[in-house]
Amino acid sequence: MASLGSLSFTESTMFILSKKYHRNFSPLRQPSQNQGVFCDKMVATSRSGKWQMWRAGPIVQATTSGSQTSDDSDDAIQATIEKSKKVLAMQKQLLEQIAERKKLVSSIKSTSLDSEEEQDSYEQMDSSFPNPDFHSRDDKITVDGLNGSSPSVSTGNVAVREQLDADALLSSSSTSYDNNYKMQVVDLKRTISTADPKNQLKRSSDTKSSVVIPDPKDQLKGSSQATYSDVLPDLKDQLKGSSKIKSSDIIPDPKDQLKGSSKTKSSDFVPAFLSSKSLYSTVKEGNNGQPSEPALKVDGDAVETASVDVEPPPLAGANVMNVIIVAAECAPWSKTGGLGDVAGSLPKALARRGHRVMVVVPRYENYAELQDTGVRKRYRVNGQDHEVVYFQKYVDGVDFVFIDNSIFYYREQNIYGGDRLDILKRMVLFCKAAVEVPWHVPCGGVCYGDGNLVFIANDWHTALLPVYLKAYYRDNGMMKFTRSILVIHNIAHQGRGPVDDFYHVDLPEHYVDLFKLYDPVGGEHFNIFAAGLKTADRVVTVSHGYAWELKTSEGGWGLHGIINEIDWKMRGIVNGIDSEEWSPQYDVHLTSDGYTNYSLETLETGKPQCKAALQKELGLPIREDVPLIGFIGRLDQQKGVDIIAEAIPWMMGQDVQLVMLGTGRQDLEQMLRDFENQHRDKVRGWVGFSVKMAHRITAGIDILLMPSRFEPCGLNQLYAMNYGTIPVVHKVGGLRDTVTPFDPFNESGLGWTFDSAEANKLIHALGNCLLTYQQYKKSWEGLQRRGMGQDLSWDHAAEKYEEVLVAAKYQW
């Protein structure tokens, strides 16, 4: 209860009106003495001169505290008019303050976003003023001026002015004002213009007169107790960033408004036209005296919102899938050639695109830092049960899962060695265990499952996986949404054997036709690669050139008929390289023994230093002017080692040095030792394979030889170009795709090629290369820089693989 003048006021229940609710209005009746006045808002519009009833507004109960007469009604009306003038003056003053603030804010050179938010704030403020068409308005407007109190005015809209005038006229006809009215108006005006906003917000119930424009959310809540104060602090003080004003005191948390908590004070309410996008923020002055960007001050009780880094969507977008890559080798744990590099690098590139990726590989040795998953499974191979243990390691966003069984032990140095049936049994067990990994191995605590899943099998060693997926599962209504892709790295190795080998793979009898293949030389035989190509959903080769060669009788190795039949589902994708492992700038093997890391900017000094360090380590004469030639690869007929052997007498007649690293056929290994013994000052043969030496040789040599008879893709030429080493290659398969012949007239190209696997062709290409090295240094440097400037990473190849994954996913 608050007393103002001779009238006592009590807050009555506020009825919430909405489109769905309409209460009956009691007829207007003349109150008698000591009787409360209950009415809806009655206004006399100046235009129509008629009395209208508003359907919005609370009921205000007023009881007279003493006997009052209405004899001086003319004086009361005059007093009301004077009061309305004062209210309009206050409105004018506030409008001037708003205009002043608007001019000041517009002068601030802030970001375009701040400017847009500020403009939205003023537009929303203008649009939120009361509508003159009050019959269609749902908002409630309470004016306690009916009972003689002085309202707080926060808007200058003409409709509100007319409303206040009409309300004042109506109130004068029902009651009179106290003699202290003028003093109260002056006090209230002083409060609005000078008082601290906190004090205004916390003012006592003695001055509860207010202009209320409730938030529609609060109307829907139906709060029947709160009377909200419309407080507008001095805008100049806000712009000055006074520490006395807290935004939490001016603008409550919208959550608290929505909750409609009974604990919320009426002074915490902000009218709808003040609740704009930018709200009200304080502006601090910078060191130069200019206002800085507006900053919203948060009270200690308010919740501070910390900036949260929003992760960008995956590069794969909606095509994100579960991918399981199955391979017989995987770098850095096991490697005999390019397949190990692919299995170690492609998964990381796919993971960077957002896919969930796993690699499944046999556990040949007791690798360090592997975690036992605790999963044990038994599989029958050739009539014997084998228990499989699954180990796991998480590296660079990829789950590496290792299949552990004694049948794989101590095979790292000879992964594909042993008796034909022993090799077949290993691959059968590996594929059976790999196809059920998504069901049983909880990587990261969650199994991959068989939905939205694609297997990527590699070469004949895992070509049984697509067959098992179809025979054991999809034919029986399981793994219906799982797909398989078979990648051809080297079609020369196919898993051949007599037809009776079919009974070792544990498949239904009618599947034998998938494995039968007729060979003009060996007749009908058992072929694992043929069955895998027929049953896989998609087939990938490791270069465009190799995809074309596989369709020919020379390049298809007996499978060209099947390749031509499945041409519709086959695609060539050139391999990439691990740009972190094979980078001269970050290579960990170039940080000791006189080697150094280098980049395109430090090529002129870094590569000669690595060359000298390599010559020193291998015991060769340290000479910067002599061209250092190298070979890195498997010692067999495919890699053309015999072609190099035929060309060595010519090379020894030149002022060159030769370094060869590899392992393979014993006769070719002995050939390397013999060449080193015959030419101690020019030739070094390293029998065996060393990752460290492969990196150092790639960085130290000037020229890389790759006279392969066929090369599906080839990775060594990519490594070489990335290190500023010039390749001389046989133009086949992936070598044709990746090494552009040097054009001395246009200063273009990346190396030298020859079109036939013959020693004289190799000698001719190598001779031109040596001539350029010795006499055309500028052209040589251009070759190096063009090679190093290429983007040879796996990211591009991973994008192409993703297209194949999606094609397989939607294939039925």
Short mmCIF file of C-alpha atoms in Angstrom, two decimals, residues 235-579:
data_model
loop_
_atom_site.label_atom_id
_atom_site.label_comp_id
_atom_site.label_asym_id
_atom_site.label_seq_id
_atom_site.Cartn_x
_atom_site.Cartn_y
_atom_site.Cartn_z
CA LEU A 235 21.90 8.16 -22.36
CA LYS A 236 24.89 10.45 -21.96
CA ASP A 237 25.89 8.61 -18.83
CA GLN A 238 25.64 5.35 -20.72
CA LEU A 239 27.83 6.59 -23.53
CA LYS A 240 30.42 7.79 -21.04
CA GLY A 241 30.66 4.26 -19.73
CA SER A 242 30.06 5.23 -16.13
CA SER A 243 31.11 2.45 -13.82
CA LYS A 244 28.05 3.12 -11.74
CA ILE A 245 25.77 1.71 -14.41
CA LYS A 246 25.71 -2.01 -14.95
CA SER A 247 24.00 -3.49 -17.91
CA SER A 248 22.54 -6.17 -15.74
CA ASP A 249 20.73 -3.48 -13.78
CA ILE A 250 19.27 -2.00 -16.95
CA ILE A 251 18.73 -5.08 -19.09
CA PRO A 252 17.82 -8.28 -17.29
CA ASP A 253 18.74 -11.71 -18.58
CA PRO A 254 16.12 -12.67 -21.17
CA LYS A 255 16.09 -16.15 -19.66
CA ASP A 256 14.90 -14.72 -16.37
CA GLN A 257 12.11 -12.86 -18.18
CA LEU A 258 11.02 -16.02 -19.95
CA LYS A 259 11.05 -18.01 -16.75
CA GLY A 260 8.75 -15.50 -15.12
CA SER A 261 10.28 -16.26 -11.74
CA SER A 262 8.47 -14.83 -8.77
CA LYS A 263 11.81 -13.65 -7.50
CA THR A 264 12.15 -11.18 -10.30
CA LYS A 265 11.68 -7.61 -9.18
CA SER A 266 9.33 -5.39 -11.08
CA SER A 267 12.13 -2.94 -11.73
CA ASP A 268 14.07 -5.59 -13.70
CA PHE A 269 11.61 -5.46 -16.56
CA VAL A 270 12.62 -3.76 -19.80
CA PRO A 271 9.88 -2.58 -22.15
CA ALA A 272 9.64 -4.25 -25.53
CA PHE A 273 10.91 -1.22 -27.45
CA LEU A 274 14.13 -1.23 -25.37
CA SER A 275 14.78 -4.93 -26.00
CA SER A 276 16.53 -4.61 -29.33
CA LYS A 277 19.17 -6.68 -31.01
CA SER A 278 22.07 -4.59 -29.82
CA LEU A 279 20.48 -3.88 -26.40
CA TYR A 280 22.14 -1.12 -24.40
CA SER A 281 25.87 -1.15 -24.05
CA THR A 282 28.36 1.18 -22.52
CA VAL A 283 30.95 2.92 -24.65
CA LYS A 284 34.42 3.33 -23.26
CA GLU A 285 36.83 6.04 -24.25
CA GLY A 286 40.09 4.92 -25.76
CA ASN A 287 43.50 6.31 -25.16
CA ASN A 288 43.01 8.85 -27.90
CA GLY A 289 39.88 10.20 -26.33
CA GLN A 290 37.63 8.59 -28.96
CA PRO A 291 34.92 6.24 -27.87
CA SER A 292 35.83 2.59 -28.30
CA GLU A 293 33.50 -0.16 -29.38
CA PRO A 294 30.43 -0.55 -27.20
CA ALA A 295 30.91 -3.27 -24.61
CA LEU A 296 28.11 -4.81 -22.61
CA LYS A 297 28.93 -4.80 -18.92
CA VAL A 298 27.76 -7.88 -17.07
CA ASP A 299 26.90 -7.82 -13.41
CA GLY A 300 28.50 -10.28 -11.07
CA ASP A 301 25.24 -12.18 -10.79
CA ALA A 302 24.90 -12.48 -14.53
CA VAL A 303 26.39 -15.32 -16.46
CA GLU A 304 29.37 -14.41 -18.60
CA THR A 305 29.30 -16.04 -21.98
CA ALA A 306 32.75 -17.22 -23.03
CA SER A 307 33.72 -17.30 -26.65
CA VAL A 308 33.38 -20.81 -28.02
CA ASP A 309 35.39 -22.02 -30.99
CA VAL A 310 32.91 -23.46 -33.42
CA GLU A 311 34.42 -26.31 -35.39
CA PRO A 312 33.95 -25.99 -39.13
CA PRO A 313 31.97 -28.71 -40.86
CA PRO A 314 33.97 -31.63 -42.22
CA LEU A 315 35.37 -31.31 -45.71
CA ALA A 316 33.42 -34.40 -46.71
CA GLY A 317 30.17 -32.67 -45.74
CA ALA A 318 27.20 -35.01 -45.87
CA ASN A 319 29.38 -37.78 -47.35
CA VAL A 320 31.11 -38.60 -44.07
CA MET A 321 31.44 -42.37 -43.75
CA ASN A 322 33.05 -45.14 -41.71
CA VAL A 323 36.06 -46.40 -43.67
CA ILE A 324 38.12 -49.52 -42.91
CA ILE A 325 41.33 -49.98 -44.91
CA VAL A 326 42.65 -53.55 -44.92
CA ALA A 327 46.23 -54.19 -46.04
CA ALA A 328 48.95 -56.78 -45.51
CA GLU A 329 51.47 -54.06 -44.64
CA CYS A 330 51.37 -50.58 -43.20
CA ALA A 331 54.17 -48.08 -42.58
CA PRO A 332 55.85 -47.48 -40.22
CA TRP A 333 55.22 -50.90 -38.63
CA SER A 334 55.63 -53.07 -41.73
CA LYS A 335 56.67 -52.16 -45.24
CA THR A 336 58.11 -53.81 -48.33
CA GLY A 337 57.11 -51.22 -50.91
CA GLY A 338 54.62 -48.57 -51.89
CA LEU A 339 51.61 -50.43 -50.46
CA GLY A 340 52.89 -49.87 -46.94
CA ASP A 341 53.15 -46.13 -47.57
CA VAL A 342 49.64 -45.97 -48.99
CA ALA A 343 48.16 -47.86 -46.03
CA GLY A 344 49.93 -45.50 -43.64
CA SER A 345 49.12 -42.19 -45.35
CA LEU A 346 45.79 -42.43 -47.17
CA PRO A 347 43.83 -43.08 -43.94
CA LYS A 348 45.15 -39.90 -42.34
CA ALA A 349 44.10 -37.84 -45.36
CA LEU A 350 40.61 -39.36 -45.27
CA ALA A 351 40.40 -38.64 -41.54
CA ARG A 352 41.29 -34.98 -42.19
CA ARG A 353 38.26 -34.82 -44.45
CA GLY A 354 36.01 -35.88 -41.57
CA HIS A 355 35.64 -39.63 -42.08
CA ARG A 356 36.02 -42.11 -39.26
CA VAL A 357 38.90 -44.29 -40.46
CA MET A 358 40.43 -47.57 -39.33
CA VAL A 359 43.38 -49.55 -40.70
CA VAL A 360 43.51 -53.32 -40.16
CA VAL A 361 46.91 -55.00 -40.55
CA PRO A 362 48.58 -58.18 -39.23
CA ARG A 363 50.78 -57.91 -36.15
CA TYR A 364 54.07 -59.37 -37.34
CA GLU A 365 56.12 -58.36 -34.32
CA ASN A 366 55.64 -57.11 -30.77
CA TYR A 367 55.16 -53.48 -31.75
CA ALA A 368 55.54 -50.94 -28.97
CA GLU A 369 52.69 -48.92 -27.42
CA LEU A 370 49.88 -51.12 -28.72
CA GLN A 371 46.80 -51.51 -26.54
CA ASP A 372 45.15 -54.89 -26.08
CA THR A 373 41.43 -54.37 -26.74
CA GLY A 374 40.57 -57.49 -24.75
CA VAL A 375 38.63 -58.91 -27.70
CA ARG A 376 39.21 -62.57 -28.50
CA LYS A 377 37.67 -64.36 -31.47
CA ARG A 378 38.08 -67.81 -32.99
CA TYR A 379 38.08 -68.53 -36.72
CA ARG A 380 38.38 -71.83 -38.53
CA VAL A 381 41.01 -72.08 -41.25
CA ASN A 382 41.62 -75.31 -43.13
CA GLY A 383 39.81 -77.27 -40.41
CA GLN A 384 41.73 -75.76 -37.52
CA ASP A 385 40.56 -73.12 -35.01
CA HIS A 386 42.73 -70.03 -34.58
CA GLU A 387 42.29 -67.54 -31.76
CA VAL A 388 42.71 -63.93 -32.84
CA VAL A 389 43.61 -61.08 -30.48
CA TYR A 390 42.90 -57.51 -31.53
CA PHE A 391 45.37 -54.76 -30.61
CA GLN A 392 44.76 -51.09 -31.25
CA LYS A 393 46.53 -47.73 -31.47
CA TYR A 394 45.16 -44.28 -32.26
CA VAL A 395 47.44 -42.05 -34.37
CA ASP A 396 46.61 -38.80 -36.19
CA GLY A 397 42.86 -39.37 -36.13
CA VAL A 398 43.09 -42.98 -37.35
CA ASP A 399 42.40 -46.24 -35.49
CA PHE A 400 45.10 -48.77 -36.31
CA VAL A 401 43.96 -52.31 -35.44
CA PHE A 402 46.42 -55.21 -35.45
CA ILE A 403 45.38 -58.85 -35.92
CA ASP A 404 47.48 -60.99 -33.62
CA ASN A 405 47.99 -64.73 -34.16
CA SER A 406 51.05 -66.96 -34.14
CA ILE A 407 50.61 -67.58 -37.86
CA PHE A 408 51.84 -63.98 -38.51
CA TYR A 409 54.80 -63.99 -36.13
CA TYR A 410 58.29 -63.10 -37.39
CA ARG A 411 57.15 -62.37 -40.92
CA GLU A 412 58.01 -58.66 -41.04
CA GLN A 413 61.15 -59.23 -43.08
CA ASN A 414 59.38 -61.65 -45.42
CA ILE A 415 55.68 -60.81 -45.35
CA TYR A 416 54.82 -62.65 -48.55
CA GLY A 417 57.28 -65.49 -48.13
CA GLY A 418 56.73 -69.15 -47.34
CA ASP A 419 54.91 -72.07 -48.87
CA ARG A 420 51.97 -71.30 -51.17
CA LEU A 421 49.43 -72.91 -48.84
CA ASP A 422 50.94 -71.21 -45.79
CA ILE A 423 50.55 -67.84 -47.48
CA LEU A 424 46.96 -68.72 -48.42
CA LYS A 425 46.10 -69.72 -44.84
CA ARG A 426 47.49 -66.45 -43.49
CA MET A 427 45.42 -64.40 -45.90
CA VAL A 428 42.25 -66.43 -45.21
CA LEU A 429 42.59 -65.88 -41.45
CA PHE A 430 43.42 -62.20 -41.94
CA CYS A 431 40.37 -61.52 -44.14
CA LYS A 432 37.98 -63.46 -41.90
CA ALA A 433 39.14 -61.52 -38.85
CA ALA A 434 39.16 -58.16 -40.67
CA VAL A 435 35.60 -58.36 -42.00
CA GLU A 436 34.20 -58.65 -38.45
CA VAL A 437 36.31 -55.87 -36.91
CA PRO A 438 33.51 -53.28 -37.11
CA TRP A 439 31.33 -55.56 -34.98
CA HIS A 440 33.77 -56.53 -32.25
CA VAL A 441 36.54 -53.93 -31.77
CA PRO A 442 35.35 -50.87 -29.80
CA CYS A 443 37.76 -48.20 -31.00
CA GLY A 444 37.32 -45.18 -28.76
CA GLY A 445 34.75 -47.17 -26.82
CA VAL A 446 32.36 -47.48 -29.77
CA CYS A 447 32.36 -50.09 -32.53
CA TYR A 448 32.12 -48.89 -36.12
CA GLY A 449 29.09 -51.02 -36.87
CA ASP A 450 28.03 -52.12 -40.34
CA GLY A 451 25.98 -49.08 -41.34
CA ASN A 452 27.43 -46.42 -43.66
CA LEU A 453 30.58 -48.56 -43.84
CA VAL A 454 33.05 -49.14 -46.66
CA PHE A 455 35.97 -51.60 -46.72
CA ILE A 456 39.01 -50.73 -48.86
CA ALA A 457 40.94 -53.91 -49.64
CA ASN A 458 44.38 -53.77 -51.24
CA ASP A 459 45.83 -56.22 -53.76
CA TRP A 460 45.26 -59.98 -53.83
CA HIS A 461 46.28 -60.45 -50.17
CA THR A 462 42.94 -58.98 -49.09
CA ALA A 463 40.89 -59.71 -52.24
CA LEU A 464 39.06 -62.44 -50.29
CA LEU A 465 37.41 -59.78 -48.10
CA PRO A 466 34.81 -58.66 -50.72
CA VAL A 467 34.03 -62.33 -51.34
CA TYR A 468 33.53 -63.10 -47.64
CA LEU A 469 31.43 -59.95 -47.22
CA LYS A 470 29.07 -61.17 -49.92
CA ALA A 471 29.02 -64.90 -49.12
CA TYR A 472 28.88 -64.82 -45.30
CA TYR A 473 26.89 -61.67 -44.68
CA ARG A 474 25.13 -59.87 -47.51
CA ASP A 475 23.75 -63.11 -48.97
CA ASN A 476 22.30 -63.80 -45.51
CA GLY A 477 20.70 -60.39 -44.99
CA MET A 478 23.51 -58.92 -42.86
CA MET A 479 25.76 -55.94 -43.60
CA LYS A 480 23.33 -54.87 -46.31
CA PHE A 481 24.63 -51.30 -46.16
CA THR A 482 28.32 -52.21 -46.16
CA ARG A 483 30.33 -51.79 -49.36
CA SER A 484 33.75 -52.95 -50.55
CA ILE A 485 36.39 -51.36 -52.77
CA LEU A 486 39.36 -53.26 -54.14
CA VAL A 487 42.53 -51.33 -55.00
CA ILE A 488 44.95 -52.72 -57.58
CA HIS A 489 48.52 -51.82 -56.68
CA ASN A 490 50.22 -54.58 -58.67
CA ILE A 491 48.18 -56.98 -60.77
CA ALA A 492 51.16 -59.18 -61.50
CA HIS A 493 50.67 -60.88 -58.14
CA GLN A 494 47.24 -62.55 -58.17
CA GLY A 495 47.19 -65.40 -55.61
CA ARG A 496 47.19 -68.18 -58.16
CA GLY A 497 47.05 -71.91 -57.52
CA PRO A 498 45.34 -75.12 -58.58
CA VAL A 499 41.53 -75.18 -58.50
CA ASP A 500 41.66 -77.44 -55.44
CA ASP A 501 42.90 -74.46 -53.41
CA PHE A 502 39.28 -73.33 -53.35
CA TYR A 503 38.55 -75.78 -50.54
CA HIS A 504 40.97 -73.94 -48.27
CA VAL A 505 39.01 -70.67 -48.36
CA ASP A 506 35.83 -72.04 -46.70
CA LEU A 507 33.22 -70.77 -49.14
CA PRO A 508 29.99 -72.27 -50.49
CA GLU A 509 30.48 -74.64 -53.39
CA HIS A 510 28.79 -72.41 -55.96
CA TYR A 511 31.40 -69.68 -55.38
CA VAL A 512 34.09 -71.75 -57.08
CA ASP A 513 33.18 -70.25 -60.46
CA LEU A 514 34.30 -66.82 -59.25
CA PHE A 515 37.83 -68.15 -58.73
CA LYS A 516 38.22 -70.18 -61.90
CA LEU A 517 40.27 -68.52 -64.62
CA TYR A 518 41.64 -69.97 -67.82
CA ASP A 519 45.26 -69.25 -68.63
CA PRO A 520 46.60 -70.11 -72.11
CA VAL A 521 49.82 -71.29 -70.51
CA GLY A 522 48.70 -72.97 -67.26
CA GLY A 523 45.12 -73.79 -68.22
CA GLU A 524 42.29 -73.45 -65.72
CA HIS A 525 43.44 -72.35 -62.29
CA PHE A 526 42.35 -70.82 -58.99
CA ASN A 527 42.72 -67.00 -58.90
CA ILE A 528 41.91 -64.95 -55.80
CA PHE A 529 42.33 -61.56 -57.50
CA ALA A 530 39.78 -62.51 -60.17
CA ALA A 531 37.13 -63.34 -57.54
CA GLY A 532 37.80 -60.09 -55.68
CA LEU A 533 37.48 -57.98 -58.83
CA LYS A 534 34.12 -59.59 -59.64
CA THR A 535 32.56 -59.17 -56.20
CA ALA A 536 33.90 -55.75 -55.16
CA ASP A 537 31.46 -52.86 -55.50
CA ARG A 538 34.14 -50.59 -56.94
CA VAL A 539 37.69 -51.04 -58.24
CA VAL A 540 40.50 -48.47 -58.06
CA THR A 541 43.90 -48.47 -59.69
CA VAL A 542 46.74 -46.26 -58.52
CA SER A 543 47.10 -44.17 -61.69
CA HIS A 544 45.26 -43.30 -64.87
CA GLY A 545 47.96 -44.76 -67.07
CA TYR A 546 47.91 -48.06 -65.21
CA ALA A 547 44.12 -48.27 -65.54
CA TRP A 548 44.56 -48.09 -69.30
CA GLU A 549 47.40 -50.64 -69.35
CA LEU A 550 45.35 -53.20 -67.38
CA LYS A 551 42.90 -53.45 -70.28
CA THR A 552 45.61 -54.67 -72.63
CA SER A 553 46.82 -58.24 -72.89
CA GLU A 554 50.35 -57.11 -72.06
CA GLY A 555 49.40 -55.09 -68.97
CA GLY A 556 46.49 -57.18 -67.69
CA TRP A 557 48.50 -60.29 -66.88
CA GLY A 558 45.64 -62.57 -67.87
CA LEU A 559 42.98 -60.50 -66.09
CA HIS A 560 42.45 -58.02 -68.92
CA GLY A 561 39.19 -59.73 -69.93
CA ILE A 562 37.71 -59.23 -66.47
CA ILE A 563 39.09 -55.67 -66.32
CA ASN A 564 37.32 -54.76 -69.53
CA GLU A 565 34.08 -56.27 -68.23
CA ILE A 566 34.19 -54.23 -65.02
CA ASP A 567 35.44 -51.06 -66.67
CA TRP A 568 32.21 -49.32 -65.60
CA LYS A 569 33.18 -49.56 -61.92
CA MET A 570 36.94 -48.92 -62.23
CA ARG A 571 38.81 -45.65 -61.79
CA GLY A 572 42.45 -44.54 -61.69
CA ILE A 573 43.66 -42.31 -58.84
CA VAL A 574 47.31 -41.26 -58.54
CA ASN A 575 48.81 -41.81 -55.11
CA GLY A 576 50.03 -38.96 -52.97
CA ILE A 577 52.84 -38.75 -50.47
CA ASP A 578 52.95 -38.05 -46.77
CA SER A 579 53.92 -34.39 -46.85
#
